[in-house]
Amino acid sequence: MIKTFGLLFYLKKSKVDAQGNCPIYLRITTDGKRTEISTKRTIAIEKWSNQANKAIGRTEDIRELNAYLDSLTTKVYQSQRDLIQDNKEVTTETLKNKFLGVEEKQRTLITIFKNHNKQVEKLVGREFSAGTLERYKTVCKHLQEFMQHQYNVSDIPVNRIDHKYITDFEFYLKTVRNCGHNSTIKYIKNFKKIVRIAIANDWIKKDPFLTIKCV
């Protein structure tokens, strides 16, 4: 549930041109997090009111500009309503994507894990050992086989990982894969790093490992 929400039009004065015109940006804030969108319009600094959050003047071009900014405001609120109606979380990212008509890319566990492993592979000999890379590859393989065994799928959206998924995976390692306790804990810890990456990137909102005691 969204707690705070705000819109603000402002001039990006760092990009003022030779004629003294500045681009107008729209800032959207949700729960303290910000995102910015270019309105693709510019205006002279002296014709902008920070207090009124709009252009000042009575000319036709000023009236047209303010009407355009009003239409963007309406579009943002409509995007917010659409997300709520579709039972999707309203964040700066989802709202911006909805506003711009960009399909939100679904982040999946195995895709994230394989991208992570590619990065580790390039750092073998500097930050990671070949053995560490091999463990990550093994965990990724175990996760794929676990999902085929448990859910008959090869991958899942990373935001669907929860306490049950982790404990089911642990049980799978100990029974189907016949892993010892220590090996299982090491695999779970490697898996936990991928979840941490997803949390850091805001792809998972709640840490599913919070109630897991063994790692």
Coordinates of C-alpha atoms in Angstrom, one line a residue, residues 105-115 139-161 165 191 194:
K105 CA 10.3 -6.3 -17.4
Q106 CA 9.6 -9.3 -15.2
R107 CA 12.7 -10.3 -13.2
T108 CA 13.1 -14.0 -12.9
L109 CA 15.3 -16.0 -10.4
I110 CA 17.4 -18.0 -12.9
T111 CA 18.0 -15.1 -15.2
I112 CA 19.3 -13.1 -12.3
F113 CA 21.4 -16.0 -11.0
K114 CA 23.0 -16.7 -14.4
N115 CA 23.8 -13.0 -14.9
V139 CA 23.2 -24.0 -6.8
C140 CA 21.7 -22.5 -9.9
K141 CA 21.4 -26.0 -11.4
H142 CA 19.9 -27.3 -8.2
L143 CA 17.3 -24.5 -8.2
Q144 CA 16.3 -25.3 -11.8
E145 CA 15.9 -29.0 -11.1
F146 CA 14.0 -28.2 -7.8
M147 CA 11.5 -26.1 -9.7
Q148 CA 11.0 -28.7 -12.3
H149 CA 10.5 -31.3 -9.6
Q150 CA 8.3 -29.2 -7.3
Y151 CA 6.4 -26.9 -9.7
N152 CA 7.0 -28.2 -13.2
V153 CA 8.6 -24.9 -14.3
S154 CA 12.1 -23.9 -15.2
D155 CA 12.0 -20.4 -13.7
I156 CA 9.8 -18.1 -11.6
P157 CA 9.5 -14.3 -11.0
V158 CA 12.0 -13.5 -8.3
N159 CA 9.3 -11.6 -6.2
R160 CA 7.5 -15.0 -5.7
I161 CA 10.3 -16.3 -3.5
Y165 CA 10.0 -21.7 -1.3
F191 CA 21.1 -18.7 -2.9
I194 CA 21.0 -13.7 -5.2

